[in-house]
Coordinates of C-alpha atoms in Angstrom, one line a residue:
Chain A
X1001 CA 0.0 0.0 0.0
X1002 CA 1.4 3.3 -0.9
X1003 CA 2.0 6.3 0.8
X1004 CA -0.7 8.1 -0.4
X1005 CA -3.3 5.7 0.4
X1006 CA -1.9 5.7 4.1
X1007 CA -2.3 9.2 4.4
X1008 CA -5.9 9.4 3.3
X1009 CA -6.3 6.3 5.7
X1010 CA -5.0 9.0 8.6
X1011 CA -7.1 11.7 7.3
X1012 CA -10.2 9.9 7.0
X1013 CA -9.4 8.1 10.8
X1014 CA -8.8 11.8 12.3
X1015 CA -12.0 13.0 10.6
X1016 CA -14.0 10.1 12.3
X1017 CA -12.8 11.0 15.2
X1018 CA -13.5 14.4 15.0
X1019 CA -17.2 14.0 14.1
X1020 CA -17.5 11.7 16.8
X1021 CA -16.5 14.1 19.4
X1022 CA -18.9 16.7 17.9
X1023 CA -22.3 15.9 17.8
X1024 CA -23.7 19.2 16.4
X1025 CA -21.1 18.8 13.3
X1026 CA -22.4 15.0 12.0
X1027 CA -25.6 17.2 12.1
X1028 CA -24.7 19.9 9.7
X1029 CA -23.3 16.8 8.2
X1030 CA -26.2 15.2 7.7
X1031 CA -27.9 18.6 6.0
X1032 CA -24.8 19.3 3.1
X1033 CA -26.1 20.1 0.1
X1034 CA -24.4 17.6 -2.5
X1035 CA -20.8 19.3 -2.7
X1036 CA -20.1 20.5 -6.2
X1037 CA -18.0 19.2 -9.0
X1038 CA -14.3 20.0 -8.7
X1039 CA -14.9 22.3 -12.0
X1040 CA -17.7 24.4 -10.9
X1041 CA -17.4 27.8 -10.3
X1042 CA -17.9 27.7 -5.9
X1043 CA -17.6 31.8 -4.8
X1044 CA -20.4 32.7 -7.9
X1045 CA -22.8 29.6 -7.5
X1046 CA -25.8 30.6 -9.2
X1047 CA -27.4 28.8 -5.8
X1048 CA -30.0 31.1 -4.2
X1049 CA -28.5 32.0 -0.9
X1050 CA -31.4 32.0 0.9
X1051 CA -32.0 28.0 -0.1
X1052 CA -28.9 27.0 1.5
X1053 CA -29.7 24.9 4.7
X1054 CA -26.8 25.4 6.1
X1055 CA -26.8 29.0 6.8
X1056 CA -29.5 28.3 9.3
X1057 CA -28.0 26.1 11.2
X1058 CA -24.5 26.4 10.9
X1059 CA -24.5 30.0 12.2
X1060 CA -25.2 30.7 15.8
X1061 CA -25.2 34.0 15.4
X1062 CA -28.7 36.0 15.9
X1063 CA -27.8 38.9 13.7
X1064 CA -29.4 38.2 9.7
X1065 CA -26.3 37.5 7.4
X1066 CA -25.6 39.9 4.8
X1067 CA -25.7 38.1 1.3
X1068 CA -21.5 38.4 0.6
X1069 CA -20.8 37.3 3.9
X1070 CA -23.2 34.4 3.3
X1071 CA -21.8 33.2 0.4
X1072 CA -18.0 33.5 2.3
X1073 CA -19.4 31.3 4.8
X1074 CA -20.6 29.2 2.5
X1075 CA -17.4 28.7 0.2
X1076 CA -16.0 28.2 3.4
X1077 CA -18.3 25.1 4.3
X1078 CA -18.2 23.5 0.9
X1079 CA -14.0 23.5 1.1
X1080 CA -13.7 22.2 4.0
X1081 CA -16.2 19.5 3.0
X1082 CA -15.4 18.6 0.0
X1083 CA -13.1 16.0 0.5
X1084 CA -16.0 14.4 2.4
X1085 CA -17.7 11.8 1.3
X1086 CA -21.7 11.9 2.8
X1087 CA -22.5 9.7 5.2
X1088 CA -25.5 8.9 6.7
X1089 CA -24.3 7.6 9.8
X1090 CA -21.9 7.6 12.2
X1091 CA -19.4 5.0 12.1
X1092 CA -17.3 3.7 15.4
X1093 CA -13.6 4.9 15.4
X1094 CA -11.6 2.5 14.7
X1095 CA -9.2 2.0 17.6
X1096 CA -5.6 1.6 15.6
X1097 CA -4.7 1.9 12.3
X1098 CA -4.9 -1.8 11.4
X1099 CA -8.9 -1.6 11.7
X1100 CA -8.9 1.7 10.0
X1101 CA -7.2 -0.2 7.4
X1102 CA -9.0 -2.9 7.4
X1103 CA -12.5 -0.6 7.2
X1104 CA -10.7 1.1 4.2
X1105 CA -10.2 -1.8 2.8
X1106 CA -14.3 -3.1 3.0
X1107 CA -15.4 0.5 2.2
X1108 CA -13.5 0.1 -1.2
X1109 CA -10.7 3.0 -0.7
X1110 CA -8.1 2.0 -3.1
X1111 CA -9.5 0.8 -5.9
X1112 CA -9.9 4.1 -7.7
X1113 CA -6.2 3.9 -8.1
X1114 CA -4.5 1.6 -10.8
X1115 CA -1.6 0.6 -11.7
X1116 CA 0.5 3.0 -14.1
X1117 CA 1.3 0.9 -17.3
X1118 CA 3.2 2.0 -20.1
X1119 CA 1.0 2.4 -23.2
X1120 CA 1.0 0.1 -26.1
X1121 CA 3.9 -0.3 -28.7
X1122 CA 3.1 1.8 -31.9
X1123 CA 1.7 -1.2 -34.0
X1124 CA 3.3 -1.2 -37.6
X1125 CA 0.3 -1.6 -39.5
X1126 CA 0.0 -1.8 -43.2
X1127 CA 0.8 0.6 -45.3
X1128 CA -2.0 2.0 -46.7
X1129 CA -2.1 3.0 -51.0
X1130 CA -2.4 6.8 -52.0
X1131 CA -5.8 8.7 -52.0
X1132 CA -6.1 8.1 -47.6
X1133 CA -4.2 11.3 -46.7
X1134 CA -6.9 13.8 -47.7
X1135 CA -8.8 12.4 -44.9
X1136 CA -8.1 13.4 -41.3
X1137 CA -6.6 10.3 -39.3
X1138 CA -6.1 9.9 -35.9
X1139 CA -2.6 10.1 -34.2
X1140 CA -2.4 6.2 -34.0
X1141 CA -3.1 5.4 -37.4
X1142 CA -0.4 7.3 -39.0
X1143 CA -0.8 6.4 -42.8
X1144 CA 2.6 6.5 -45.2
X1145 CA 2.4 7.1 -48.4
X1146 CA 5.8 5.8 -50.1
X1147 CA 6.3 5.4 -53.9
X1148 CA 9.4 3.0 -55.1
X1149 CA 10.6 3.4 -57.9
X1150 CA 12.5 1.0 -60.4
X1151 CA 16.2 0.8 -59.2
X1152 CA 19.1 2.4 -61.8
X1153 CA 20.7 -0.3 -63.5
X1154 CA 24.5 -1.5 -61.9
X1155 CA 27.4 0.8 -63.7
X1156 CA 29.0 -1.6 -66.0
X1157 CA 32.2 -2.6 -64.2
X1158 CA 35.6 -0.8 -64.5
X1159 CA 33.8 2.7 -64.4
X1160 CA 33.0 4.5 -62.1
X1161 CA 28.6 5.2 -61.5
X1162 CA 27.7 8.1 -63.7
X1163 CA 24.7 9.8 -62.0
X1164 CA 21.8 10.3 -64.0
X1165 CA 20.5 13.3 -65.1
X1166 CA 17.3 12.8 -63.1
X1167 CA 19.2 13.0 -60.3
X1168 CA 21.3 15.9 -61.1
X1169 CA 18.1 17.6 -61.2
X1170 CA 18.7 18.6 -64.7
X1171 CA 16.3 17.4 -67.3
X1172 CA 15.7 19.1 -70.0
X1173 CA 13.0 17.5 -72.3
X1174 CA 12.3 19.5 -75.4
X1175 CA 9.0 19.1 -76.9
X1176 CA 9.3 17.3 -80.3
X1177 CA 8.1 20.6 -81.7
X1178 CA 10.4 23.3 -80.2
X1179 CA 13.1 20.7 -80.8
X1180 CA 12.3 20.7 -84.5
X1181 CA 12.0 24.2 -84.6
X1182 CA 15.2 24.7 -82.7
X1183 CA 17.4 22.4 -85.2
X1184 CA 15.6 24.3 -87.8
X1185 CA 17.2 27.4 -86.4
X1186 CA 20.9 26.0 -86.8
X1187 CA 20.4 24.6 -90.3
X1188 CA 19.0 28.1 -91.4
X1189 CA 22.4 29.6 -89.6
X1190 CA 24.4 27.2 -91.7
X1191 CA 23.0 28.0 -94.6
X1192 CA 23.8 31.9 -94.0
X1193 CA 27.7 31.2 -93.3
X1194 CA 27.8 28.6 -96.3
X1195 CA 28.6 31.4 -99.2
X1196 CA 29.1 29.9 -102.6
X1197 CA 32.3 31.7 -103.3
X1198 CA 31.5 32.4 -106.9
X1199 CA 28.8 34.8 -105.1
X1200 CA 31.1 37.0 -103.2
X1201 CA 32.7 39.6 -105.3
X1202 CA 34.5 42.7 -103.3
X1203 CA 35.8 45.4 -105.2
X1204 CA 39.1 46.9 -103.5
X1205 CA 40.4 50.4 -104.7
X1206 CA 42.3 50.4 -107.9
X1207 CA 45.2 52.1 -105.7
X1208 CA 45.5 48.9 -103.3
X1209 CA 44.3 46.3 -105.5
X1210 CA 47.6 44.8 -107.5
X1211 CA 46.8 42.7 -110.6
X1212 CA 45.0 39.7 -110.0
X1213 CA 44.2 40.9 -106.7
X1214 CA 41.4 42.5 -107.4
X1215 CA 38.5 40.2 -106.1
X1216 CA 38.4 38.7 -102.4
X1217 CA 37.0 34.9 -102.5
X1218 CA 36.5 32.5 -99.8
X1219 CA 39.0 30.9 -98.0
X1220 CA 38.9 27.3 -100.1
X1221 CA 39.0 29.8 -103.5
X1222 CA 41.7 31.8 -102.7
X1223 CA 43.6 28.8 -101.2
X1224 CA 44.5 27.9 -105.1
X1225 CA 44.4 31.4 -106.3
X1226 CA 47.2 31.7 -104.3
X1227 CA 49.2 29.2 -105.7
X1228 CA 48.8 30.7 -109.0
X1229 CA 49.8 34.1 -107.3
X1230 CA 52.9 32.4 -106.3
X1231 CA 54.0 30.6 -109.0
X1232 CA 53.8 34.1 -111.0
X1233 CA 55.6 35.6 -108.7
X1234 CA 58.3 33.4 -108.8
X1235 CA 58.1 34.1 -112.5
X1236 CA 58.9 37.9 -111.9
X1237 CA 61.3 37.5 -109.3
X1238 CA 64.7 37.2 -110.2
X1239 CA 66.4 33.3 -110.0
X1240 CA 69.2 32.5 -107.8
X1241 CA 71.8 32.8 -110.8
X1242 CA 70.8 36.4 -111.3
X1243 CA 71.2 37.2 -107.9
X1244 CA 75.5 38.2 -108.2
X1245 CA 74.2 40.6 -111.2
X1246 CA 72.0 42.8 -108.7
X1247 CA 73.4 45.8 -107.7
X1248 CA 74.1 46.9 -104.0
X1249 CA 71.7 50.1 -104.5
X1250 CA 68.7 48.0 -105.9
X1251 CA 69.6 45.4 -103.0
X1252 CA 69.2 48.2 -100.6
X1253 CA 66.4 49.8 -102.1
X1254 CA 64.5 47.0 -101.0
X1255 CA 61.7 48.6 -98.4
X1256 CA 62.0 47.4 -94.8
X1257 CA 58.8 46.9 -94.4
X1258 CA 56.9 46.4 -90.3
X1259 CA 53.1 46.1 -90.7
X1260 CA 50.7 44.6 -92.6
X1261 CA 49.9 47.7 -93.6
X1262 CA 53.2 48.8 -95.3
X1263 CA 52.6 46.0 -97.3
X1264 CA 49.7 46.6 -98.8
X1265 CA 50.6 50.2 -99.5
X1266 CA 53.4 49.1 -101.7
X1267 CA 53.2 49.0 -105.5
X1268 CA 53.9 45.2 -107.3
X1269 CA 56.9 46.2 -108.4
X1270 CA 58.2 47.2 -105.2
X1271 CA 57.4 43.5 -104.4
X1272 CA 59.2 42.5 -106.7
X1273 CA 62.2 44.3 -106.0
X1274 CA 62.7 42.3 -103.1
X1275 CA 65.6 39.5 -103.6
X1276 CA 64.9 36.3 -103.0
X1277 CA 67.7 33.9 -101.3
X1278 CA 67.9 30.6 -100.6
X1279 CA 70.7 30.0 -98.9
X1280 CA 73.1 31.8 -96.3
X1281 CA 75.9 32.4 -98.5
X1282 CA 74.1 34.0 -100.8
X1283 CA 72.6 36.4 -98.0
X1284 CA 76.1 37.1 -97.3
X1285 CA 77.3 38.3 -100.5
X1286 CA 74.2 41.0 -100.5
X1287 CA 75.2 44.2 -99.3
X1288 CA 73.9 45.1 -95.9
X1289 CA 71.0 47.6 -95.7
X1290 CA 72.7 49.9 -93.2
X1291 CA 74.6 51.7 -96.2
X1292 CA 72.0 52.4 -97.7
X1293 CA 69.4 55.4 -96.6
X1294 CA 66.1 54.2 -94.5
X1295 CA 62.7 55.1 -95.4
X1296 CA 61.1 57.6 -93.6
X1297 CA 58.1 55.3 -93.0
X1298 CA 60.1 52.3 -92.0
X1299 CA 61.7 53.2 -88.0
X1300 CA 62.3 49.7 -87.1
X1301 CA 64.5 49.5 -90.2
X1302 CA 66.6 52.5 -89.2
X1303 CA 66.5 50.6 -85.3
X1304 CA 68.1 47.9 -87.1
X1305 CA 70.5 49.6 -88.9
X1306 CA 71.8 52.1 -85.9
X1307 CA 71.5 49.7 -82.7
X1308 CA 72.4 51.7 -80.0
X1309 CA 75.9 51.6 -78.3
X1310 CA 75.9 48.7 -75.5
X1311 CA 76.6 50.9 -71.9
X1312 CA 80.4 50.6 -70.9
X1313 CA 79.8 49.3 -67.3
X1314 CA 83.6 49.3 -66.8
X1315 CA 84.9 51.5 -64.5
X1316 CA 82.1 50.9 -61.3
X1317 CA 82.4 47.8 -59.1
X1318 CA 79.3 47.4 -57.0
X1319 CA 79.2 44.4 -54.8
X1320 CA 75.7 42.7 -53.4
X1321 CA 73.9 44.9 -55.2
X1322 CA 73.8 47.8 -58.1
X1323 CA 71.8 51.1 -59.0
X1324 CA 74.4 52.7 -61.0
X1325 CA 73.0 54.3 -63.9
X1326 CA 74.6 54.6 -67.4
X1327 CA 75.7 58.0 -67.7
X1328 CA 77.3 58.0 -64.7
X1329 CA 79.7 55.2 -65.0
X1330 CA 80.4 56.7 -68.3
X1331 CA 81.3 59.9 -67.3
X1332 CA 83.4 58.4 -63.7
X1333 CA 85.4 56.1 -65.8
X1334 CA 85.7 57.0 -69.9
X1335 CA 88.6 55.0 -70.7
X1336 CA 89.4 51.3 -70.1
X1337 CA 88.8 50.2 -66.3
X1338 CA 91.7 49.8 -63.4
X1339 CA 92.0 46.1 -62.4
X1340 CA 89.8 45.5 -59.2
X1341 CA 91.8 45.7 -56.1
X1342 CA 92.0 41.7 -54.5
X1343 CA 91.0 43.1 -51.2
X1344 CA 89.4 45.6 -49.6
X1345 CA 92.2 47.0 -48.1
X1346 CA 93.4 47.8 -51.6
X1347 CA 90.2 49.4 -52.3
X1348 CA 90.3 51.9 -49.1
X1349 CA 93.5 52.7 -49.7
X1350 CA 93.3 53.8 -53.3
X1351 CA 90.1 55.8 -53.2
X1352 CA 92.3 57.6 -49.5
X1353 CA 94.6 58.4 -52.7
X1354 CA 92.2 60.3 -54.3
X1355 CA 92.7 63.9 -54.3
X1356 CA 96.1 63.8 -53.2
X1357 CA 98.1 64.1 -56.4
X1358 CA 97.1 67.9 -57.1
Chain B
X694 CA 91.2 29.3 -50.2
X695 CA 87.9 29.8 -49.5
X696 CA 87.1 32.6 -47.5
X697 CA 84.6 32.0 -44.4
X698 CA 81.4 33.0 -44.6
X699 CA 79.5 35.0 -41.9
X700 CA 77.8 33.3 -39.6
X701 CA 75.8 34.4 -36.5
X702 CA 74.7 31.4 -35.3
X703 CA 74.5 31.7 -31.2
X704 CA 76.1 35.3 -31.6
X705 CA 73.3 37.0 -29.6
X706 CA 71.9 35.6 -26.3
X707 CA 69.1 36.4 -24.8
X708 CA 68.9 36.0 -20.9
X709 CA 65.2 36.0 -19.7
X710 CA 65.8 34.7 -16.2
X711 CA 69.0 37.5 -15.5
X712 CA 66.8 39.9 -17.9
X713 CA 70.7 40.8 -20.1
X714 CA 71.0 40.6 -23.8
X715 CA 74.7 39.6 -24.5
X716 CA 76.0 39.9 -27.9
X717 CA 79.1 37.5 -28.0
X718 CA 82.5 38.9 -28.1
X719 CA 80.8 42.6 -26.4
X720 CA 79.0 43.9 -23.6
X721 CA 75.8 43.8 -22.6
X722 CA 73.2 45.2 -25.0
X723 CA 69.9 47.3 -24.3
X724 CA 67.2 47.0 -26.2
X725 CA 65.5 50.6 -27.1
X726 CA 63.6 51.9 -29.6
X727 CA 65.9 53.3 -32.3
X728 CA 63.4 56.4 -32.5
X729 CA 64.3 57.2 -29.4
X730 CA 68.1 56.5 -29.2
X731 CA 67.9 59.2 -32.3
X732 CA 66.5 61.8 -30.1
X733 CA 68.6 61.2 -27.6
X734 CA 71.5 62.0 -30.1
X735 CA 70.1 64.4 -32.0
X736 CA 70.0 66.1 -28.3
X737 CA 73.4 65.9 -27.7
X738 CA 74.8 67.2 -30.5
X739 CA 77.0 67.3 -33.3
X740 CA 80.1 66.1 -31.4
X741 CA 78.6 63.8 -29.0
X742 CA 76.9 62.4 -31.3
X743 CA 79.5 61.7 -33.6
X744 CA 81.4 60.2 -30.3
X745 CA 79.0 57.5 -29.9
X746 CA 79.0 56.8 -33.6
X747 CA 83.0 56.3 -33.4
X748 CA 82.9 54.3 -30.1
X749 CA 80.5 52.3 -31.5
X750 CA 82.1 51.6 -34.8
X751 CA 85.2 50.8 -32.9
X752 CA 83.4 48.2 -31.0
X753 CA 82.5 46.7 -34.3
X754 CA 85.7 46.5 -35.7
X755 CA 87.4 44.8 -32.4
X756 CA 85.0 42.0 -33.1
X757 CA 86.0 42.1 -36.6
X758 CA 89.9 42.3 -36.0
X759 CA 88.9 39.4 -32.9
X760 CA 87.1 37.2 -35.7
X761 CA 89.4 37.2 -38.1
X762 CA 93.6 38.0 -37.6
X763 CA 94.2 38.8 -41.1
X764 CA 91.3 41.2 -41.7
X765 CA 93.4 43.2 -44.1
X766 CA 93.6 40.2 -46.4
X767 CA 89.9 40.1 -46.8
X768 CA 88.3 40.3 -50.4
X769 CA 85.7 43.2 -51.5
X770 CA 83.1 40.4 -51.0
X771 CA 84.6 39.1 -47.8
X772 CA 84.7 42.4 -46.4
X773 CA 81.0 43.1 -47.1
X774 CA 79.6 39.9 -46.0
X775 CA 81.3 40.0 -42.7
X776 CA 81.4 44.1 -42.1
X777 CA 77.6 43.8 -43.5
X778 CA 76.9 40.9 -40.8
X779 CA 78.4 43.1 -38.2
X780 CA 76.1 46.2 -39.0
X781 CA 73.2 43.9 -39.2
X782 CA 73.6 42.7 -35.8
X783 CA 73.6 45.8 -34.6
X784 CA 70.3 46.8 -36.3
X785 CA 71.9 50.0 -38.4
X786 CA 71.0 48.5 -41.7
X787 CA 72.1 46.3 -44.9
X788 CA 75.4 47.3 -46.3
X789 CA 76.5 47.5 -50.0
X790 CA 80.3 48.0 -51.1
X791 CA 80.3 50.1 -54.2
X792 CA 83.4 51.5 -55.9
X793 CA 83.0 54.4 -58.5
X794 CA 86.2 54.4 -60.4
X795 CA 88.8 54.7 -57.3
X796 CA 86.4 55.8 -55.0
X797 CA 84.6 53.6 -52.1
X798 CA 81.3 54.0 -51.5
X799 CA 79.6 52.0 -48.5
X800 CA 75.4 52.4 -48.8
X801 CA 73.6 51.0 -45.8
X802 CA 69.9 50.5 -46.9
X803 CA 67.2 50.3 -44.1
X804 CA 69.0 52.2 -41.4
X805 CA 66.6 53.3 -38.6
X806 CA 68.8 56.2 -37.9
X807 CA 68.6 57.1 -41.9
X808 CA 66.4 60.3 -40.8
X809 CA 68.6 62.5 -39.1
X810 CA 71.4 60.3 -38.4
X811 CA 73.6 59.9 -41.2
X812 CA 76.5 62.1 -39.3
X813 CA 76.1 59.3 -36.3
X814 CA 76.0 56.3 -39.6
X815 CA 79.5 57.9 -41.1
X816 CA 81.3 58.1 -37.8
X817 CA 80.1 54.3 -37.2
X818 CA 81.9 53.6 -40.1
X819 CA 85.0 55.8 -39.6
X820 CA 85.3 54.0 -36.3
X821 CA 84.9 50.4 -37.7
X822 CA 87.7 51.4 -40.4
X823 CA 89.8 52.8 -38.1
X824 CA 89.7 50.0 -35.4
X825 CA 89.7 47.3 -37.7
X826 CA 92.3 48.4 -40.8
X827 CA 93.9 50.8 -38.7
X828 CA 93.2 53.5 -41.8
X829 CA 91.8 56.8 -40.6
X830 CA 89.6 57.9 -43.5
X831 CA 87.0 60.4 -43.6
X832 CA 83.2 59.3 -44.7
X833 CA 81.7 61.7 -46.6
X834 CA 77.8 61.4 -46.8
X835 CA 77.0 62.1 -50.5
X836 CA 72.9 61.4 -50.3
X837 CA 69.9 59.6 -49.0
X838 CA 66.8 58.5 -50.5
X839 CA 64.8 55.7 -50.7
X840 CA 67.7 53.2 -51.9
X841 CA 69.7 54.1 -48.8
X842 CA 72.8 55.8 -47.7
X843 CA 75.4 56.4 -49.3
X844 CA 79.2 57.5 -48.2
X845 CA 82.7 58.5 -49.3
X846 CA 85.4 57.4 -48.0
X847 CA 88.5 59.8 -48.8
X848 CA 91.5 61.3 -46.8
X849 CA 90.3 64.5 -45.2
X850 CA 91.3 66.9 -48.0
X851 CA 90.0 64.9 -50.3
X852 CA 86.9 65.1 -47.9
X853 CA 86.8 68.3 -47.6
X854 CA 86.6 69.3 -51.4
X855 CA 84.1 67.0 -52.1
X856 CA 82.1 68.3 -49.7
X857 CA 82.5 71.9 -50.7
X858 CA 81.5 70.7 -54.6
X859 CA 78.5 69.2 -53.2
X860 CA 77.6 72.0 -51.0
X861 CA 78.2 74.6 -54.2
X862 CA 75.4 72.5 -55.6
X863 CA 77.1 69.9 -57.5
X864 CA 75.5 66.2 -57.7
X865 CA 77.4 63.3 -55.7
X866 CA 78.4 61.9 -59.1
X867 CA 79.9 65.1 -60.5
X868 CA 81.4 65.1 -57.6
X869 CA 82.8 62.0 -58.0
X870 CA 83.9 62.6 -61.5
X871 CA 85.5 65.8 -60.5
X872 CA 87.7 64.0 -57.7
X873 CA 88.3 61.4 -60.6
X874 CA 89.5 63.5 -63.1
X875 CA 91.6 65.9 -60.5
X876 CA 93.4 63.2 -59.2
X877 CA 94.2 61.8 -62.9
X878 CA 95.3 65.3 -64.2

């Protein structure tokens, strides 16, 4: 037997004796209204005052109540009896606690309370098919709603599983329509950049346009229409064997030429002018084209022709480290540069030296 | 024969439990900030300060002449690497040996003292020349910028004209040229 019970055994023991010892209480006893539900509302009972029994008899005062102190009294009453259970009777006090225990136990006190037990195991009922989760369901028959699909097919072995594009999240499904219409697209494209090149015709001024020249085709068309350019060039151009008949001016009058540009300024025959070698010994019997005059127009020519004078570093010794600049060390030491000293004592002592001839 | 390198492994020691700072070979050292060591010379003027600079070049140059006996035989490189190690340790900057014709030039790059103590930097080097070559020569600074400090060293005539060319407005390299070509005529 618990606790609990024990102590209700006490109160309910002390109460007996209690109304035993008082006779004019087991009266007001026997007059109790029923006592109310635990939820009612006991301090605003719509109860008439006046029908209560109890203020009668309960109060021994002579003075009439006043209605708010009635209904005190009477919230009073009803607490202190509420635990009470009516009785019609009294009952003999039981002398110890084993008979109070033993009248508990014949009156029934106990079995109100039951043993706590744990509830029930979710059950894992069948799963129930689509269509049942529209309708509301209570919290013990929890429906799941799962959809399998077809398992991907094993990556064939030696390679590594490739996800699919479903679950990259990336499919693109073109309708059959927008996918014709989209391929129609690129073959309409194609057919703009495919140019018969008997079609294009592009007339270049007279000034730039050298003989045969005159017409830009395709690059398939001028492929052999440069070939034929070629081989009339070579026709023009003079042949190895002529070469040792060329003079040194007409070597060097041969424009230096640095963009694209410059070429296309230039007359045919100016192209022509141009020897043509083969071989380094015949490049070495030409002349070189520093003698002669550079264009005007051509300034990497004259670059070539005039490099500038490498610095003469001689003269300055810097060790670790350098920041000499150019003019400087040509203006500190103009002719040829005095041995460096083999120590630095050598060093300290001829610079002490300086200024001490005069 | 292979000259030895510098090496200042275990050259400074650091004594937290005694609270010194020995630097091997020298007294005790104080660390301070180099901003305020300036001031303090700066302060003191012109011949104090240049005092300090010689007493502690001389210092230098004892533990140069103590490291190696035959100092004098020392190449140009030997020289800097070991005069430049010196200098180092002693936080007045990175040294660079040039010669302009005749003329040494010693630049010390990254000097703290660079800003208003190239007068305490020359008589460093005086003093480390003196002690350690036994040469008295005269540094003469010829200019300061970004790429460091740089200084002439010349007898004191020589010193003396170079410094009135530079002060008459000349540039350090004419000035250099000028003491070329008078000491060639």
């Amino acid at each position: 037997m618990s606790l609990r019970v024990i102590g209700r055994l006490e109160a309910l023991l002390e109460r007996v004796q209690r109304n035993a010892a008082s006779p004019r209480s087991a009266a007001v006893d026997a007059e109790l209204v029923p006592a109310p539900s635990a939820g009612t509302e006991v301090g605003l009972s719509a109860t008439p005052v006046d029908a209560l029994p109890i203020t009668a008899q309960a109060s021994p005062s002579t003075a009439p109540l006043e209605e708010e102190e009635l209904l005190e009294l009477d919230e009073v009453v009803v607490e202190e009896e509420l635990p009470a259970a009516p009785v019609s009777a009294p009952r003999p006090v039981a002398a110890t606690l084993d008979e109070a225990l033993s009248e508990a136990t014949e009156l029934g006190i106990g079995e109100e309370y039951e043993p706590i037990s744990h509830p029930a195991p979710p059950q894992s009922g069948p799963m129930s098919a689509p269509g049942v989760l529209g309708s509301v369901a209570s919290p013990r028959s929890v429906e799941f709603e799962v959809t399998l699909s077809e398992p991907p097919p094993p990556p064939p072995p030696g390679r590594p599983p490739m996800p699919t594009l479903e679950q990259l999240g990336a499919v693109i499904d073109l309708e059959e329509e927008a996918r014709a219409d989209f391929e129609l697209e690129v073959v309409e494209e194609r057919s703009e950049a495919v140019v018969p090149a008997d079609e294009l015709e592009l007339e270049l001024p007279k000034s730039r346009a050298p003989d045969g020249l005159g017409q830009l085709t395709p690059a398939a068309v001028a492929h052999a229409s440069l070939a034929e350019a070629l081989s009339e060039a070579a026709s023009v151009a003079p042949a190895v064997d002529e070469l040792e008949e060329l003079e040194p001016a007409k070597v060097a009058a041969a424009p230096a030429v640095d963009a694209v540009d410059e070429l296309i300024e230039l007359e045919p025959a100016e192209l022509a002018a141009a020897p043509a070698v083969d071989t380094l010994d015949e490049l070495d019997e030409l002349e070189p084209a520093s003698e002669a005059p550079a264009p005007p127009s051509a300034p990497a020519a004259a670059a070539v022709a005039a490099p500038p004078t490498p610095p003469d570093a001689v003269g300055v010794t810097v060790v670790e480290r350098t920041a000499l600049e150019p003019a400087y060390v040509a203006r500190v030491s103009p002719s040829a540069p005095a041995p460096l000293p083999a120590t630095f004592l050598e060093l300290l002592d001829a610079s002490l030296a300086l200024g001490s001839e005069e | 024969m292979a000259e030895q390198r510098f090496d200042p492994t275990h050259v400074v020691h650091f004594d937290v439990a005694r609270g010194h700072i020995e630097l091997q070979g020298a007294s005790s050292r104080v660390l301070i900030p180099a901003s305020s060591l300036l001031d303090l010379l700066l302060a003191a003027g012109d011949d104090l300060a240049r005092d300090f600079g010689h007493r502690l070049g001389t210092e230098i140059g004892r533990r140069l002449s103590a490291r190696f006996p035959h100092l004098k035989e020392l190449s140009i490189a030997g020289m800097t690497d070991h005069l430049g190690g010196e200098l180092a340790l002693s936080g007045l900057g990175a040294l660079t040996v040039e010669r302009w014709g005749q003329a040494l030039v010693l630049k010390l790059k990254g000097s703290p003292l660079a800003e208003g103590g190239e007068y305490v930097l020359a008589a460093v080097l005086e003093g480390v020349l003196q002690r350690a070559l036994a040469r008295d020569a005269r540094a003469v600074f010829l200019a300061g910028d970004d790429d460091g400090l740089r200084f002439l060293f010349v007898s004191e005539g020589a010193a003396q004209k170079v410094e009135g060319w530079l002060a008459g407005g000349a540039s350090w390299p004419d000035a250099l040229a000028l003491l070329q070509q008078r000491s060639a005529s």
